[in-house]
Tab-separated table of C-alpha atoms in Angstrom:
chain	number	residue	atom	x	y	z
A	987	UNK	CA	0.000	0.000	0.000
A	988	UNK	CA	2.723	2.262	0.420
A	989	UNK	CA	4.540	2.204	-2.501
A	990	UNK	CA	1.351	2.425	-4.461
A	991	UNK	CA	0.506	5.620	-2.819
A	992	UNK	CA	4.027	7.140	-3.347
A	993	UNK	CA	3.710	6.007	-7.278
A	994	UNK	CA	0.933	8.011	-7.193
A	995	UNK	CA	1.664	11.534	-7.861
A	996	UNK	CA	4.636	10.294	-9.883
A	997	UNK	CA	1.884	9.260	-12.422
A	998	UNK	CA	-0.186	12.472	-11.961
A	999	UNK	CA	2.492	14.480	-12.734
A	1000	UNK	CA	3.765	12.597	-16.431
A	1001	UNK	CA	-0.315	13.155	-17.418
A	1002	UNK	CA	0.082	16.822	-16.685
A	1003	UNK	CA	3.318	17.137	-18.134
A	1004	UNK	CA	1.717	15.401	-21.532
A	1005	UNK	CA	-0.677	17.622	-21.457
A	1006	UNK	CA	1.177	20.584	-21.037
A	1007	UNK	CA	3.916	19.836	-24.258
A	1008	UNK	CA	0.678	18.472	-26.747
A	1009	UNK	CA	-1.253	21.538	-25.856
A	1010	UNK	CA	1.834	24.083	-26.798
A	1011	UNK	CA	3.394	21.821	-29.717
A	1012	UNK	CA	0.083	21.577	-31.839
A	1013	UNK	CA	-1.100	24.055	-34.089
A	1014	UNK	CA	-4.864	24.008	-36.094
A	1015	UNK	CA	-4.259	24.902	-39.620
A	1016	UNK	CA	-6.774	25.831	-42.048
A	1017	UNK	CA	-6.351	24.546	-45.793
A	1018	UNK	CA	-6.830	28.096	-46.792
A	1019	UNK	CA	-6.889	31.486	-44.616
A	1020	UNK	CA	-8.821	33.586	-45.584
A	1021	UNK	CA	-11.232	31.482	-47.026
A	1022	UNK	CA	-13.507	32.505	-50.163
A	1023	UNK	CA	-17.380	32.610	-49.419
A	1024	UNK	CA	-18.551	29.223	-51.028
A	1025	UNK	CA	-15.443	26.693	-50.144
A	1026	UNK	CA	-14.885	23.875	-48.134
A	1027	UNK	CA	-12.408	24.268	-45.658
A	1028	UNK	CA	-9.851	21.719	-43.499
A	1029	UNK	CA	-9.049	22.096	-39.963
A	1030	UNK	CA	-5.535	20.019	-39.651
A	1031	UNK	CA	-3.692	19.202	-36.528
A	1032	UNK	CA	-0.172	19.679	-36.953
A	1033	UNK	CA	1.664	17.531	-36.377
A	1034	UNK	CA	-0.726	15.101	-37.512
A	1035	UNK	CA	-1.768	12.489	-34.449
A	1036	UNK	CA	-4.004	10.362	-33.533
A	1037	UNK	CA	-7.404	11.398	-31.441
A	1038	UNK	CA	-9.946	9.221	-30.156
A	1039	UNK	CA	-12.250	11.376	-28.887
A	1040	UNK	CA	-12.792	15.521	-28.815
A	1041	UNK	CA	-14.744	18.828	-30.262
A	1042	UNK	CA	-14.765	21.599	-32.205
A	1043	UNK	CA	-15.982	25.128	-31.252
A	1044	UNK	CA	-16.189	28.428	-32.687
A	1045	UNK	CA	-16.072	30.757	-30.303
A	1046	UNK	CA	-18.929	30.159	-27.625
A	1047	UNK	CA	-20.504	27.413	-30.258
A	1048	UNK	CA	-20.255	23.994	-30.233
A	1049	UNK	CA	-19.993	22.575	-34.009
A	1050	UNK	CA	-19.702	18.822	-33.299
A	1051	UNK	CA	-18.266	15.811	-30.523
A	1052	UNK	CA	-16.461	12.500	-31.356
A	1053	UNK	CA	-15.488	9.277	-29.419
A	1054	UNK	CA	-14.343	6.528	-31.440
A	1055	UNK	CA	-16.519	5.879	-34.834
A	1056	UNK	CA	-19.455	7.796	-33.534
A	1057	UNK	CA	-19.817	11.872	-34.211
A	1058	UNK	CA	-22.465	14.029	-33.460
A	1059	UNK	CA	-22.689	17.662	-35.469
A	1060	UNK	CA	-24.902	19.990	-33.613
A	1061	UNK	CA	-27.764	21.938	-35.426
A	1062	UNK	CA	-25.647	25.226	-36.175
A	1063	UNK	CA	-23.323	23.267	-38.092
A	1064	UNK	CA	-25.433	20.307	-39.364
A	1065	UNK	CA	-25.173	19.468	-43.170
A	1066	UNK	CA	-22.325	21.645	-43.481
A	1067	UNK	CA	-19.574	19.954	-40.727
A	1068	UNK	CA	-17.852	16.632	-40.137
A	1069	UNK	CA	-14.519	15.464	-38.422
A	1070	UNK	CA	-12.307	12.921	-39.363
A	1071	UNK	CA	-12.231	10.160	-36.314
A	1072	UNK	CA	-8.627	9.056	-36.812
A	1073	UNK	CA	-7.068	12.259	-36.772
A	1074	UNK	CA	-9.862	14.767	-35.667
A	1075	UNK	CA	-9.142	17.380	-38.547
A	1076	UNK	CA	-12.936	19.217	-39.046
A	1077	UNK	CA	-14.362	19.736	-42.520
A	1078	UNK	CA	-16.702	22.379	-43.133
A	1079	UNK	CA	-18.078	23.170	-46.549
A	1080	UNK	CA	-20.048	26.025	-48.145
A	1081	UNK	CA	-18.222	28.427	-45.684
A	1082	UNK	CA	-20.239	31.916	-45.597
A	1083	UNK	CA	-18.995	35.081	-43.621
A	1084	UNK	CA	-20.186	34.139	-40.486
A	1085	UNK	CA	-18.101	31.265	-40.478
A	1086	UNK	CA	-15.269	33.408	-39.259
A	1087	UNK	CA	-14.103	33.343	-36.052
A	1088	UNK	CA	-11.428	31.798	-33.430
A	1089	UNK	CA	-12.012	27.768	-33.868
A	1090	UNK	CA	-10.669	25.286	-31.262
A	1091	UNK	CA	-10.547	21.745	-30.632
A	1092	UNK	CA	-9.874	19.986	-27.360
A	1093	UNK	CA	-9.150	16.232	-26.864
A	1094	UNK	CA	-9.155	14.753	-23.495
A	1095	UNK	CA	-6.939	11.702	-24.856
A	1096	UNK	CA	-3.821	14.087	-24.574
A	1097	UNK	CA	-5.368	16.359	-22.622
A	1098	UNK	CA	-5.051	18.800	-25.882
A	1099	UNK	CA	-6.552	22.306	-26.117
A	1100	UNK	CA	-5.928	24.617	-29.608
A	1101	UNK	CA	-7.458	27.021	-31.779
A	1102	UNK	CA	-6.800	29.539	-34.915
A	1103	UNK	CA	-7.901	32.533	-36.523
A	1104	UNK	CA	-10.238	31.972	-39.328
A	1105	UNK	CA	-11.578	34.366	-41.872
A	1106	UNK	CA	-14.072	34.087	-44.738
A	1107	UNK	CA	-14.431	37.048	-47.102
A	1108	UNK	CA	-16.764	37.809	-49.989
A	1109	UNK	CA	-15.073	37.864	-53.582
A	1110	UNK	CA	-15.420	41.531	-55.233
A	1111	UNK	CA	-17.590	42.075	-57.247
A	1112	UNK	CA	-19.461	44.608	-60.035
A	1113	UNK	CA	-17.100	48.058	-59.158
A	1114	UNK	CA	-18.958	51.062	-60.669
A	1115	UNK	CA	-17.582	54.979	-60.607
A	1116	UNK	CA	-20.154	57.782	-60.107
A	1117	UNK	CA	-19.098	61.330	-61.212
A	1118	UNK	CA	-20.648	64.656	-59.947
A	1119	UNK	CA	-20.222	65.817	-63.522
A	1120	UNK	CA	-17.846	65.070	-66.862
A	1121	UNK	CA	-17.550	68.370	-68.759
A	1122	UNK	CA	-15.517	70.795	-66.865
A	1123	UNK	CA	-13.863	74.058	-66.651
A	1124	UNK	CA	-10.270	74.704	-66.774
A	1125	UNK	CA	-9.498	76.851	-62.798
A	1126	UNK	CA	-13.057	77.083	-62.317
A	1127	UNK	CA	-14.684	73.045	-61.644
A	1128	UNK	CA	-13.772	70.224	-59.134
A	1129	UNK	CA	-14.397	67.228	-60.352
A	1130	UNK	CA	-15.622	63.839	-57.609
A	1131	UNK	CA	-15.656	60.316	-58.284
A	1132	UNK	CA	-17.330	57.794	-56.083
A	1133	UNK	CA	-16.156	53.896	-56.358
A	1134	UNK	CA	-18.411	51.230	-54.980
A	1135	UNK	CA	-18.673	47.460	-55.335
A	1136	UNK	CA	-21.615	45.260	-55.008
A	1137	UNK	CA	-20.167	42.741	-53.309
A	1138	UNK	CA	-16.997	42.371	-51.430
A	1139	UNK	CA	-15.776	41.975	-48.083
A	1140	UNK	CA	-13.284	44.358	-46.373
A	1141	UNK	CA	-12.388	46.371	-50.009
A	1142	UNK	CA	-9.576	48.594	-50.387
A	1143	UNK	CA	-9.486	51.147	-52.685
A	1144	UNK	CA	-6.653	52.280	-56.093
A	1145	UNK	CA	-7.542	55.223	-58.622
A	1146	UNK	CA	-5.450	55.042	-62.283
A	1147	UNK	CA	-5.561	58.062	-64.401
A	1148	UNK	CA	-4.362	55.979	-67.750
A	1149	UNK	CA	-1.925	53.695	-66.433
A	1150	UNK	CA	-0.880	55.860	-63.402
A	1151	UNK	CA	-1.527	55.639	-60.163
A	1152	UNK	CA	-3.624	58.856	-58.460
A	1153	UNK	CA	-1.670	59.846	-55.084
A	1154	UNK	CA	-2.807	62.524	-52.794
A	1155	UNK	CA	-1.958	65.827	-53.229
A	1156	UNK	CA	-2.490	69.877	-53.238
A	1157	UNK	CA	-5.428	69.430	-55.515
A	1158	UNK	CA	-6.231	65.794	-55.229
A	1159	UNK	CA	-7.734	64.658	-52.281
A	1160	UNK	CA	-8.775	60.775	-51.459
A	1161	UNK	CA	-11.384	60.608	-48.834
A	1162	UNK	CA	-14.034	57.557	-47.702
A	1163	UNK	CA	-10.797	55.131	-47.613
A	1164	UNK	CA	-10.036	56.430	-51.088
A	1165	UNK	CA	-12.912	55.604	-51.955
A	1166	UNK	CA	-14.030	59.123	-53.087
A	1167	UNK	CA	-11.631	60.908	-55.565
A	1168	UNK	CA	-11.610	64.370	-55.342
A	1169	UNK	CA	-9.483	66.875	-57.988
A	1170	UNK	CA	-9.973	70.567	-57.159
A	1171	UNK	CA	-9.920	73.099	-59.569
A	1172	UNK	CA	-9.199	71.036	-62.688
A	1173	UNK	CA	-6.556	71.613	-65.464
A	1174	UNK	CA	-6.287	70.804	-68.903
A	1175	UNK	CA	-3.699	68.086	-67.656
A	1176	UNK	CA	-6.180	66.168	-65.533
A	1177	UNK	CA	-7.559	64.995	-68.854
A	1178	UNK	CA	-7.478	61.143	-69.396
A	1179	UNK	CA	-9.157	58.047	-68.217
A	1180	UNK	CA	-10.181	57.331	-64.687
A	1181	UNK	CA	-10.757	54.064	-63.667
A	1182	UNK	CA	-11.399	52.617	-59.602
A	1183	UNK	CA	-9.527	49.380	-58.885
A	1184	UNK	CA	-10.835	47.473	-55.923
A	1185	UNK	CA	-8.992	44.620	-53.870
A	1186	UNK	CA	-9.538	41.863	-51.151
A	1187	UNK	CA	-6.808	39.303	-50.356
A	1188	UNK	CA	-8.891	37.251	-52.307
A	1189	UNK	CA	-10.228	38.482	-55.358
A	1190	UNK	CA	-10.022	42.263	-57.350
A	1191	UNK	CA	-12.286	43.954	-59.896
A	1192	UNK	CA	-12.116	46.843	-61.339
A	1193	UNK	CA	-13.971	49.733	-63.308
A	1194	UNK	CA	-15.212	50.924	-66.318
A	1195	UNK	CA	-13.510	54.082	-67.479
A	1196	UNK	CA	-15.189	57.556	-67.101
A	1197	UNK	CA	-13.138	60.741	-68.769
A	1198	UNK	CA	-13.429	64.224	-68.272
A	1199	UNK	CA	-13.895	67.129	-71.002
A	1200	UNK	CA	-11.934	69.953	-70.014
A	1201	UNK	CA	-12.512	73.524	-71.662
A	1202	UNK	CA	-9.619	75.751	-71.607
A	1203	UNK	CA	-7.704	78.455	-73.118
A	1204	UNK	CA	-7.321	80.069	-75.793
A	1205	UNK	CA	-3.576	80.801	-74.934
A	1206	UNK	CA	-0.025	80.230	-75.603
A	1207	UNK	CA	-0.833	81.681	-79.451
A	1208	UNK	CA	1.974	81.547	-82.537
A	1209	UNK	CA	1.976	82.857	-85.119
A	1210	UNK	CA	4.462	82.182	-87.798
A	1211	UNK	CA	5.348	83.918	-91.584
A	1212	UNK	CA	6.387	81.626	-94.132
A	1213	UNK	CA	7.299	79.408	-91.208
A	1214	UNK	CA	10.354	82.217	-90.286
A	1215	UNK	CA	10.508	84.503	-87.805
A	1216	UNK	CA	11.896	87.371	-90.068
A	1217	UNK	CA	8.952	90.040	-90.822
A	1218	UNK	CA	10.910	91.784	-93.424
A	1219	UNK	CA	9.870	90.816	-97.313
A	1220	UNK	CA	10.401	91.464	-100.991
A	1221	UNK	CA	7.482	92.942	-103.031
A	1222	UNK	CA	5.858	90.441	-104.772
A	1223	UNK	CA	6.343	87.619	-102.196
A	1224	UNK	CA	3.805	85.365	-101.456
A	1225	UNK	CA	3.051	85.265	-97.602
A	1226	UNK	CA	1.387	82.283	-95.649
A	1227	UNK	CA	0.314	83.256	-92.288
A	1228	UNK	CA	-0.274	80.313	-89.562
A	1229	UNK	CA	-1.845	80.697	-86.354
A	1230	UNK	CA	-1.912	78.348	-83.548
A	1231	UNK	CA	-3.468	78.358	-79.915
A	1232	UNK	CA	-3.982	75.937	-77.513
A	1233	UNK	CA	-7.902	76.025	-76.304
A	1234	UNK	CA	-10.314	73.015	-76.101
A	1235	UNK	CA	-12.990	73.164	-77.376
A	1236	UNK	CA	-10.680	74.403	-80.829
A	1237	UNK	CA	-10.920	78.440	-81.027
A	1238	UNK	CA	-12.943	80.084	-83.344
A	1239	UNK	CA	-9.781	82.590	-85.809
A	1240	UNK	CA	-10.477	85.774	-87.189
A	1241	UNK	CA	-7.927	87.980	-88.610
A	1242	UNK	CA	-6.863	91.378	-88.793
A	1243	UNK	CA	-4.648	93.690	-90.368
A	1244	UNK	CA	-4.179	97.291	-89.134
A	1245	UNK	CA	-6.943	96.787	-86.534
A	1246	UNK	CA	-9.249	96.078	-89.118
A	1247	UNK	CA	-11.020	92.743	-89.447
A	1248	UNK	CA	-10.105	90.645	-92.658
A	1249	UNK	CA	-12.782	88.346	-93.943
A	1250	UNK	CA	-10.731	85.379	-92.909
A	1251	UNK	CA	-10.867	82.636	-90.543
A	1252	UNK	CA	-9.309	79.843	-89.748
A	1253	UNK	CA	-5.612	78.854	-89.019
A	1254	UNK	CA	-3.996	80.576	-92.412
A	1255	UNK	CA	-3.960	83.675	-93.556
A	1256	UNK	CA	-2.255	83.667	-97.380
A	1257	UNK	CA	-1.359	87.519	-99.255
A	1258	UNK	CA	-0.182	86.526	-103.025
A	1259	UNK	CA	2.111	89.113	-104.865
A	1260	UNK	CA	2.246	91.338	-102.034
A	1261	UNK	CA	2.757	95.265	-102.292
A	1262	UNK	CA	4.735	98.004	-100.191
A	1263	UNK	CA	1.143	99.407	-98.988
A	1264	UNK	CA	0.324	95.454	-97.325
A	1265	UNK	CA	3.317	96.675	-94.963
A	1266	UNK	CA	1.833	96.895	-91.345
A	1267	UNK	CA	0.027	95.189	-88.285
A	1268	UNK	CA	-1.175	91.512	-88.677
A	1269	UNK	CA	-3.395	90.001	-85.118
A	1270	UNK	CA	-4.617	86.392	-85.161
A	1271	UNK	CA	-7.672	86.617	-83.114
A	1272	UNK	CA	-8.810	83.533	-80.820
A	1273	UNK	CA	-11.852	83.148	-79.127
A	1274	UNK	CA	-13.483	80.154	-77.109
A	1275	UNK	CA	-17.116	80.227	-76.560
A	1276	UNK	CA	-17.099	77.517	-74.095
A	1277	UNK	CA	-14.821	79.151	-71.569
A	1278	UNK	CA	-15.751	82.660	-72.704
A	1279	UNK	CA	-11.636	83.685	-72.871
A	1280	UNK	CA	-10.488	85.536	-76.224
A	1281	UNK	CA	-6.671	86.089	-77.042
A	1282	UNK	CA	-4.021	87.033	-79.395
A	1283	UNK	CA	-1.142	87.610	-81.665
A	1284	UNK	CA	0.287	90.108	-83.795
A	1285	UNK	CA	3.396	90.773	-86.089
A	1286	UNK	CA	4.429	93.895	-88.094
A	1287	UNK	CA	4.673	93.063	-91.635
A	1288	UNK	CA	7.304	95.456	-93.673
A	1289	UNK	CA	7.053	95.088	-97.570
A	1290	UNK	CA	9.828	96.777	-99.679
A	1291	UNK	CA	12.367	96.167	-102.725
A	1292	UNK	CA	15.241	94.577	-102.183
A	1293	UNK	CA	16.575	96.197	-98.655
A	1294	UNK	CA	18.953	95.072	-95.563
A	1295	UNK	CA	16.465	94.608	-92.936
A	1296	UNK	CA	18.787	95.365	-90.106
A	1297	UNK	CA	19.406	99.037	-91.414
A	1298	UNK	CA	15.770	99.895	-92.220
A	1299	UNK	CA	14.895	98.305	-88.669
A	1300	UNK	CA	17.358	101.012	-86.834
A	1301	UNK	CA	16.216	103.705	-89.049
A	1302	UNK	CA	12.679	103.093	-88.231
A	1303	UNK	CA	13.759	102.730	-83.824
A	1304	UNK	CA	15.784	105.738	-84.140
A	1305	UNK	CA	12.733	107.908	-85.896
A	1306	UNK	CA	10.015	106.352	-83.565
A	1307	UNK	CA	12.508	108.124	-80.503
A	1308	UNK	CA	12.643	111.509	-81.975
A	1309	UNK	CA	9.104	111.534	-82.290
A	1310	UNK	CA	8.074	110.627	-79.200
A	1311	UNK	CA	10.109	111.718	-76.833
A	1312	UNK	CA	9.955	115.029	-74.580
A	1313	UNK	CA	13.869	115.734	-75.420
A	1314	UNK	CA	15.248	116.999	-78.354
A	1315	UNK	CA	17.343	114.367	-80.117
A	1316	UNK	CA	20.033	114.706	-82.883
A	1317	UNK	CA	19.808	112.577	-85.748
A	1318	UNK	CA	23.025	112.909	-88.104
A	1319	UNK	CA	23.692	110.482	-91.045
A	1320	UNK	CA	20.700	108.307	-91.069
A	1321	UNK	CA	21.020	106.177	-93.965
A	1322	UNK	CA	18.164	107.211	-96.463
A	1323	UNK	CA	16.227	103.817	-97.602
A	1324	UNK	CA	15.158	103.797	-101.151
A	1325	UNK	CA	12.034	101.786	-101.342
């Protein structure tokens, strides 16, 4: 009798210890984590051993006892769960969102307790943009874009404009967990094609396009002569004028010469044979009657028989001075141009 009682606790103690190592060396692993709404999912113990009897739980609910050959799935789980006797890894199909949670198992063969993490998420699905409005105004319009999915489970949120990302900024502002795009006071170079890209560590999706028509200008205006920048010609020359702008919608031309308007529009401006009286003022008139916004251009034309353009430019500079100016000036030896 006495050495049975002192063999005792000996005994106790090995159990305890058992229990202690199986219950920190054993890890539940799911088959996949996170888990797509739809799929059947395996709870493994690793490493793999052999159980007799136990249970599964999520959280506070029971999903299902074994001993030996015999299981019994409880009516939360029933049609959906079943364990595998030999090595007590749970199978649980059709997995929906509230299928997530902390899941556990306990054995009292090895005195065994652990659990994992699980998480099922809904697959994105049908991402759609919604602008405040398309047609906008260069300085003067801000433009908002809404993304939203259909489906989808914890969605996170990318803007392209083409094939570049949209980052924060000044002007652009991402708001709703960049879910709302927000460009303030637009410009001509926030032109392209917006699209919403939506992701979940399971599945992505992403939008149809929506682009913006900006209206700007008319500015930044050239005009060119006979594609040179010399204003100086022979009489007789033929002349092609070409004026450009930038402006969207395209400007609406007119031309002038001396302040007087030419019945001519459009981009070119052609003089044939042209005579000493065509010398003067040529303007290239823009206007945009979407944004309201006129501009332009002008170059002084001088027409004359054969002449070096440098002296009859300094003769002309040095006259304009003595005409307008409150001293008295001297002119001595101007050269005399013959036209």
């Amino acid at each position: 009798m006495e050495k049975k009682s002192e063999g005792t606790p000996a005994i106790v103690l090995l159990v305890l210890m058992q229990g202690v190592l199986a219950s920190g060396a054993v890890e539940v692993q799911p088959s996949m984590n996170p888990a797509v709404t739809g799929d059947t999912v395996t709870f493994s113990l690793c490493p793999t051993m052999s159980l007799n009897s136990g249970s599964w739980a999520v959280g506070d609910t029971d999903i299902l006892t074994w001993r030996g050959t015999n299981q019994a799935v409880f009516s939360s789980h029933r049609g959906r769960a079943s364990v595998n006797v030999l090595t007590g890894a749970l199978t649980l199909s059709s997995v929906t969102m509230a299928d997530s949670g902390v899941y556990a198992v306990q054995s009292s063969d090895l005195q065994l307790k652990a659990n994992t993490s699980f998480t099922v998420l809904e697959p994105i699905s049908n991402v759609t943009i919604r602008a405040n409005q398309t047609k906008l105004m260069e300085f003067n319009s801000s433009a908002v874009l809404a993304c939203s999915v259909s489906f989808g489970s914890s969605p996170s949120f990318l803007w392209l404009n083409d094939s570049s990302e949209v980052t924060a900024s000044e002007r652009v502002r991402l708001t709703d967990g960049n879910s709302t795009l927000t460009i303030v006071n637009v410009t001509r170079y926030d032109q392209g094609s917006f699209r919403c890209c939506v992701f979940n560590p399971v599945s992505n999706g992403t939008s149809d396009s929506v682009n913006f028509t900006i209206s700007y200008g008319p500015d930044n205006m050239v005009l060119t002569v006979n594609g040179q920048n010399t204003t100086s010609f022979l009489i007789g020359s033929n002349l092609t004028m070409f004026c450009s702008t930038q402006s969207n919608p395209p400007a609406q031309l007119q031309w002038a010469f001396r302040g007087e308007l030419l019945n001519t529009t459009g981009p070119l401006l052609e003089l044939y044979s042209v005579s000493e009286d065509q010398s003067g003022s040529y303007s290239c008139l823009a206007f945009n009657n979407q944004t309201n916004m006129d501009s332009n251009i002008t170059t002084h034309i001088l027409i004359g028989s054969e002449f070096n353009s440098t002296v009859i430019l300094t003769h002309i500079f040095i006259i304009h001075l003595f005409l307008n100016s409150p001293f008295l000036w001297f002119v001595s030896r101007v050269p005399v141009i013959r036209m």
